[in-house]
CSV table of C-alpha atoms and ligand atoms in Angstrom, one decimal:
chain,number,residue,atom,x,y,z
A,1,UNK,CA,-162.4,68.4,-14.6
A,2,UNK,CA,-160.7,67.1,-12.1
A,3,UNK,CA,-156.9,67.6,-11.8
A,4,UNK,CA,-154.4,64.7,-11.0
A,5,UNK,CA,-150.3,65.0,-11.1
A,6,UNK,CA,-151.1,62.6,-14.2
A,7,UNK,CA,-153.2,64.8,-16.1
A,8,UNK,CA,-152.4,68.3,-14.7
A,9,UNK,CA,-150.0,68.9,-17.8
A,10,UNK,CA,-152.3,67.2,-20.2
A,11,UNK,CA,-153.8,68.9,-22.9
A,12,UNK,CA,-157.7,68.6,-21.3
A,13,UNK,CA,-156.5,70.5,-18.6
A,14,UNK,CA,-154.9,73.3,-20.7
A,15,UNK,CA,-157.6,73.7,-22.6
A,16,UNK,CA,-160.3,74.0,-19.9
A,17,UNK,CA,-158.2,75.6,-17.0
A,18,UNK,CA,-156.1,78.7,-17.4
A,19,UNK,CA,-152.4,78.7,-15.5
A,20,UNK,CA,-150.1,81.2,-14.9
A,21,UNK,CA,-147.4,79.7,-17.6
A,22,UNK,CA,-150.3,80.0,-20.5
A,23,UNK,CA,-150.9,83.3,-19.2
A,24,UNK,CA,-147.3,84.4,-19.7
A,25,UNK,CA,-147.2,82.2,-23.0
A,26,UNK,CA,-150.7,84.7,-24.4
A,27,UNK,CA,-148.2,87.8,-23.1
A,28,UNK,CA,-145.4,86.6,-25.0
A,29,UNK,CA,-147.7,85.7,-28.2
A,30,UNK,CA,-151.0,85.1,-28.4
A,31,UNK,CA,-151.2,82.5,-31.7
A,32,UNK,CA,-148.2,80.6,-29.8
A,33,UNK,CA,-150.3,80.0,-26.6
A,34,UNK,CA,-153.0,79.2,-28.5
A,35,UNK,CA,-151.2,76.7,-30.9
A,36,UNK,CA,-150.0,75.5,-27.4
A,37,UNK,CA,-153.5,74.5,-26.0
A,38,UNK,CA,-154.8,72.6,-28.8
A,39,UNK,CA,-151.6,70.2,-29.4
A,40,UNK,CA,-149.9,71.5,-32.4
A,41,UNK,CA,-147.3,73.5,-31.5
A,42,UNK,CA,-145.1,71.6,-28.8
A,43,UNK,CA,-141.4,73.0,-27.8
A,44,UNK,CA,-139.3,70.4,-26.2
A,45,UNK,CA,-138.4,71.4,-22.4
A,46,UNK,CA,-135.0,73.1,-23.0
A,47,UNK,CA,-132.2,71.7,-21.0
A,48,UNK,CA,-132.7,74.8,-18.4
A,49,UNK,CA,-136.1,73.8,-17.9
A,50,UNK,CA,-135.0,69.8,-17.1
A,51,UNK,CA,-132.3,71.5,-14.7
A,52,UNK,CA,-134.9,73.1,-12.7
A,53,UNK,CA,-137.3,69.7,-13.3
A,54,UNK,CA,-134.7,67.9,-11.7
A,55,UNK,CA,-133.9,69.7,-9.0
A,56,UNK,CA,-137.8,70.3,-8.1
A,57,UNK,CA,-138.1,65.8,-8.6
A,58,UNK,CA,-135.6,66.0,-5.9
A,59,UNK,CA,-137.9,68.1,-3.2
A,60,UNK,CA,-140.9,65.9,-4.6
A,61,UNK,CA,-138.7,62.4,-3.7
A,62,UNK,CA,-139.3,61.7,-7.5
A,63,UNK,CA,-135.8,62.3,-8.7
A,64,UNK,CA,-134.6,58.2,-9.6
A,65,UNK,CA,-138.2,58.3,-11.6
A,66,UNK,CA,-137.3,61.6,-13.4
A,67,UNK,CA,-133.6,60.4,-14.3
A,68,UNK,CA,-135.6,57.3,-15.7
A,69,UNK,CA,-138.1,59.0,-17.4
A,70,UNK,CA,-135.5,61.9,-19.2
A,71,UNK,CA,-132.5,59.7,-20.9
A,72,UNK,CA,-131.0,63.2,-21.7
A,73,UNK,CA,-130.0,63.5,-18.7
A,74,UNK,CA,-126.9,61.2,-19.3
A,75,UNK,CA,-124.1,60.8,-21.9
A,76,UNK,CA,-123.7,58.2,-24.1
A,77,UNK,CA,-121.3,56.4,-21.5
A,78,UNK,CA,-124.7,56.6,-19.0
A,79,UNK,CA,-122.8,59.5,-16.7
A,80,UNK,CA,-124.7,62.4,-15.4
A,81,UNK,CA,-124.4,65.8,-18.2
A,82,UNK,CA,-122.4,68.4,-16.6
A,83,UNK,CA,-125.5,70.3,-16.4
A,84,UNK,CA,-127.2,67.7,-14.2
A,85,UNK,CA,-123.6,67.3,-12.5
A,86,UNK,CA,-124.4,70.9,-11.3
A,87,UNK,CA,-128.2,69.8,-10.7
A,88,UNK,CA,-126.9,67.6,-7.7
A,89,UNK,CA,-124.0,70.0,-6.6
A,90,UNK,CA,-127.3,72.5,-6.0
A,91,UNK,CA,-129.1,70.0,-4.2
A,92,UNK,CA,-126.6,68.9,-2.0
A,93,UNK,CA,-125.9,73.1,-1.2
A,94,UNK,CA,-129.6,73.3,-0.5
A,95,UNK,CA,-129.6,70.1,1.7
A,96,UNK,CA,-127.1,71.8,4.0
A,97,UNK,CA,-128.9,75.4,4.6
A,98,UNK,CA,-131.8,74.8,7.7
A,99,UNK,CA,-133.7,78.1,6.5
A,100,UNK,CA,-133.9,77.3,2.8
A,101,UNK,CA,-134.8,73.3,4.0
A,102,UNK,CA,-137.7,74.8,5.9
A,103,UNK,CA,-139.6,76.8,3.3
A,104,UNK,CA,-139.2,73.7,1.2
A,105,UNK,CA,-140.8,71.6,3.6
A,106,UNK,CA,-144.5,72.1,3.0
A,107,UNK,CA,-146.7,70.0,1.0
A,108,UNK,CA,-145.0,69.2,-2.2
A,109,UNK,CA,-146.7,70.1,-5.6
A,110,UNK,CA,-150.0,70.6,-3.9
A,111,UNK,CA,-152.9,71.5,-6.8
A,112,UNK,CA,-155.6,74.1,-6.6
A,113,UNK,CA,-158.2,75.1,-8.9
A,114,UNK,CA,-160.6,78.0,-8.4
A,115,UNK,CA,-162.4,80.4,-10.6
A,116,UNK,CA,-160.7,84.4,-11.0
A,117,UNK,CA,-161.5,86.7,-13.7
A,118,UNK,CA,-164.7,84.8,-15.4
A,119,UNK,CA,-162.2,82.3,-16.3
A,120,UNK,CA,-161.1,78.4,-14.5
A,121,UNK,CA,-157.5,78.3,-13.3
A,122,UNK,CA,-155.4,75.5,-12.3
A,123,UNK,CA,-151.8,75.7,-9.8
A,124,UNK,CA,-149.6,73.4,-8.7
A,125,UNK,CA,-147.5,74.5,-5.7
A,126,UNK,CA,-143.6,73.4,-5.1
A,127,UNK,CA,-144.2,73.9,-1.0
A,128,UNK,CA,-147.6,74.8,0.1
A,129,UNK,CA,-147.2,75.7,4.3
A,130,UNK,CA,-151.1,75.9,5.1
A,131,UNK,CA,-151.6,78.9,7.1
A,132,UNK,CA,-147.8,79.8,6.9
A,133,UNK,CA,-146.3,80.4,3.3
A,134,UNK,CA,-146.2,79.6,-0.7
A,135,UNK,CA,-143.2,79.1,-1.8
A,136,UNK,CA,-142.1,78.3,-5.5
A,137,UNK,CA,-138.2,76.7,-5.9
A,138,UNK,CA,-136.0,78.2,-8.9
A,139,UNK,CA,-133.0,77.5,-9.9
A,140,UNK,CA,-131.4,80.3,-11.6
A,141,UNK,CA,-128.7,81.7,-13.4
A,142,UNK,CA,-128.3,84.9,-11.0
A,143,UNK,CA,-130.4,86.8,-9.1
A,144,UNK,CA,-129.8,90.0,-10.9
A,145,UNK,CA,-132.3,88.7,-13.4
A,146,UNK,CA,-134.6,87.5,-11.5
A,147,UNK,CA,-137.1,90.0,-11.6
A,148,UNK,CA,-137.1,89.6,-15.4
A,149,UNK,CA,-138.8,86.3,-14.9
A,150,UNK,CA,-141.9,88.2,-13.7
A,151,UNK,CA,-143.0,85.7,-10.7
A,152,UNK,CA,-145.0,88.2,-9.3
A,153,UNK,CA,-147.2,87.7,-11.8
A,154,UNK,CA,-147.3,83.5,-10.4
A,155,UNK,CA,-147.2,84.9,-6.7
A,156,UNK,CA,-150.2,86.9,-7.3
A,157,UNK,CA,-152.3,84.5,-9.1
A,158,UNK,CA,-151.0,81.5,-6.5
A,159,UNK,CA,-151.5,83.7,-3.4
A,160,UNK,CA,-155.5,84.7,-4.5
A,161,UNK,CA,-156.1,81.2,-5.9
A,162,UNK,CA,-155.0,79.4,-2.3
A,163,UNK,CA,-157.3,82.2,-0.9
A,164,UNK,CA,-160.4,81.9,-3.5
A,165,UNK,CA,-159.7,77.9,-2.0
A,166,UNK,CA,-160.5,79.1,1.6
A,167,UNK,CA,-156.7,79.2,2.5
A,168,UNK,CA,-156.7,83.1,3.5
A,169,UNK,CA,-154.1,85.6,2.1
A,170,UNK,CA,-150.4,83.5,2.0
A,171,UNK,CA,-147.7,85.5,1.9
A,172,UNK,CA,-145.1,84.3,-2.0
A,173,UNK,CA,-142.0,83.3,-1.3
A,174,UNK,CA,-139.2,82.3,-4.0
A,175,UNK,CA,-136.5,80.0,-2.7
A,176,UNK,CA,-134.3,80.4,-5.4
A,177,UNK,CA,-130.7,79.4,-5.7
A,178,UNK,CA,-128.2,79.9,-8.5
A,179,UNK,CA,-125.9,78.2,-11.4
A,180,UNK,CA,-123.1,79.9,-10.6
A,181,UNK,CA,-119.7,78.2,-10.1
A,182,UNK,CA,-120.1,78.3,-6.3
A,183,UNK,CA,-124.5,78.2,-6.1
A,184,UNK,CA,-125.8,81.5,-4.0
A,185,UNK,CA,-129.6,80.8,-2.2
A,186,UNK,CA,-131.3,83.1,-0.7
A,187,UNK,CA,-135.1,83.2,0.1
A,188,UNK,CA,-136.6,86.1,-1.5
A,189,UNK,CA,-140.3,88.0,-0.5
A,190,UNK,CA,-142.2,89.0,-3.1
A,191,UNK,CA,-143.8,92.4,-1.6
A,192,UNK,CA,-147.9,92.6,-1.0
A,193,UNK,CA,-148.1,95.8,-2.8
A,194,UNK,CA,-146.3,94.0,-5.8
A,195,UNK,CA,-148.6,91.5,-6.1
A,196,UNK,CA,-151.3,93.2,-5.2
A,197,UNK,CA,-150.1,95.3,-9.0
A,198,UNK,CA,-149.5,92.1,-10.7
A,199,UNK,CA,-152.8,90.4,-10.2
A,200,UNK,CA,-154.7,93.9,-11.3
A,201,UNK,CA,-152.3,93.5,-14.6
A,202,UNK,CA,-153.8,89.9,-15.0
A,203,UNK,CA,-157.5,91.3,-14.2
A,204,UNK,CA,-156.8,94.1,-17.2
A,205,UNK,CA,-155.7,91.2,-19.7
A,206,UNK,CA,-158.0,88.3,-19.2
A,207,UNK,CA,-160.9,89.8,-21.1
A,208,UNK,CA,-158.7,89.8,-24.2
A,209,UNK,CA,-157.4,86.2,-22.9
A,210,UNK,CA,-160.3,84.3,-22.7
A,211,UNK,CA,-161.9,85.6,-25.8
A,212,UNK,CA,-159.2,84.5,-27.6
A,213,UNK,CA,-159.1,81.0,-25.9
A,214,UNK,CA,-162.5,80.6,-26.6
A,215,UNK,CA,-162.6,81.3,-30.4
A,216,UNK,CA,-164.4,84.8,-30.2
A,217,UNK,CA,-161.2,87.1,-31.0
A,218,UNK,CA,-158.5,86.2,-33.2
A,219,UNK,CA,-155.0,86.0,-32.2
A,220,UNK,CA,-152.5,88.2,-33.0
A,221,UNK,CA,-148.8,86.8,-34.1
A,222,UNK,CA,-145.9,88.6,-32.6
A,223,UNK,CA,-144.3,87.3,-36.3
A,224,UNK,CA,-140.5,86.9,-34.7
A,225,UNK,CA,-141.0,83.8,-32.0
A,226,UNK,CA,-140.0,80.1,-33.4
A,227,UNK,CA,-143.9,79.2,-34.2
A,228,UNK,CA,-144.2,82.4,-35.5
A,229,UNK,CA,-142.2,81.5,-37.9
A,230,UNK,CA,-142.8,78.0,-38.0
A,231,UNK,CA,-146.3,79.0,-40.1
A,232,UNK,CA,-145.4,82.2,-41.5
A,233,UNK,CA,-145.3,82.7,-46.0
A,234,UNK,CA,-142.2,84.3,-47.3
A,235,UNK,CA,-142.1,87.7,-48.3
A,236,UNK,CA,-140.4,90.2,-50.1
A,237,UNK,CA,-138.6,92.7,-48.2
A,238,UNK,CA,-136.0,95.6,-48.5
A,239,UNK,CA,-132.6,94.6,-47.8
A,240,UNK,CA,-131.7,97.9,-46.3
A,241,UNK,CA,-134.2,97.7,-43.8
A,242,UNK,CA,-132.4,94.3,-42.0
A,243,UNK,CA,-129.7,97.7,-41.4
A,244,UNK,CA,-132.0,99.9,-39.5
A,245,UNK,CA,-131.9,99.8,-35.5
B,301,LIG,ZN1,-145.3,84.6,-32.2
């Protein structure tokens, strides 16, 4: 299958290609992911995600199209939601620093797809430096929790994909820059030997992965995440226990 910016999202392309967001979704909850890839469970972007959307439309010179195309960005009186007020304040901060400007000035929301653990996988790269860098763009609340976001996990499966495609071994970059009331940006490394430990994590759980994707193992439901409990049956249950922990 081959992979356009028009179909890249689409649900062909979930269901034939592995990426590292359905990977983290089967972490997270394996019935959830799979509801995902066949169409019937849905989530609407939260407005966090549409933040970082429209900052990334920016970089991609799509931004007037993305305003068009997402109505909740404005009020009712057709003004920009503080949130996407904020959006722009970030941009125009970015705009002004030469070092984060550079390692956003690859090739914009280049696509790969290559073959890693017996299973198809499918990337699509923010800035994409050919023989220089990867670098992903996120817009943050802090940096303190950055880490918590596990991007190792997408630097080690974007830095072997680009080198399964004949690209050689890219070293992950994050430029990330923050919500805060004044924004802080920095550029942060992700180290080799932690990517080097997040891709042998993914190796460990494909297995599991793909025979779930494909039909052969059931999934398990984590039982506490929104479609979780979108499908679950009443029960009965102790009210003393709701006091424990
Ligand atoms: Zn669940």
């Amino acid at each position: 299958m081959h992979l356009t910016q028009d179909n890249y999202y689409g649900q062909a392309a979930n269901e034939h290609y592995f990426s590292v967001s359905q990977y983290k979704d089967f972490m997270k909850c394996e019935a959830a992911a799979l509801a995902r890839i066949r169409g019937e469970y849905n989530p609407p972007p939260t407005r966090a995600m549409l933040v970082g959307s429209f900052v990334d439309s920016y970089f991609e010179g799509t931004l007037e199209a993305f305003k068009r195309g997402n109505p909740v960005v404005f009020t009712r009186r057709k003004e920009l939601r503080a949130e996407f007020r904020k959006a722009d304040e970030i941009i125009s901060r970015v705009k002004k620093d030469p070092l984060f400007m550079q390692f956003m000035s690859g090739e914009k929301q280049k696509i790969l797809t290559f073959g890693m653990f017996g299973a198809p996988w499918k990337m699509k790269m923010d800035s994409f430096s050919e023989g220089i860098c990867i670098t992903d763009l996120k817009v943050v609340a802090n940096f303190r929790n950055l880490p918590l976001w596990r991007y190792d996990l997408q630097g080690a499966v974007y830095q072997k994909g680009a080198e399964i495609c004949g690209y050689g071994q890219l070293p992950f970059y994050l430029a990330a820059v923050t919500k805060e009331r004044i924004p802080d940006l920095d550029i942060f490394q992700i180290p080799q030997a932690t990517l080097d430990m997040a891709l042998q994590e993914v190796g460990r759980n494909m297995p599991r992965f793909i025979a779930v994707k494909n039909g052969s193992e059931k999934p398990d439901c984590c039982g506490v995440c929104d479609y979780c409990k979108s499908v679950k049956r009443a029960g009965i249950r102790n009210y003393n226990t709701l006091l424990e922990g």
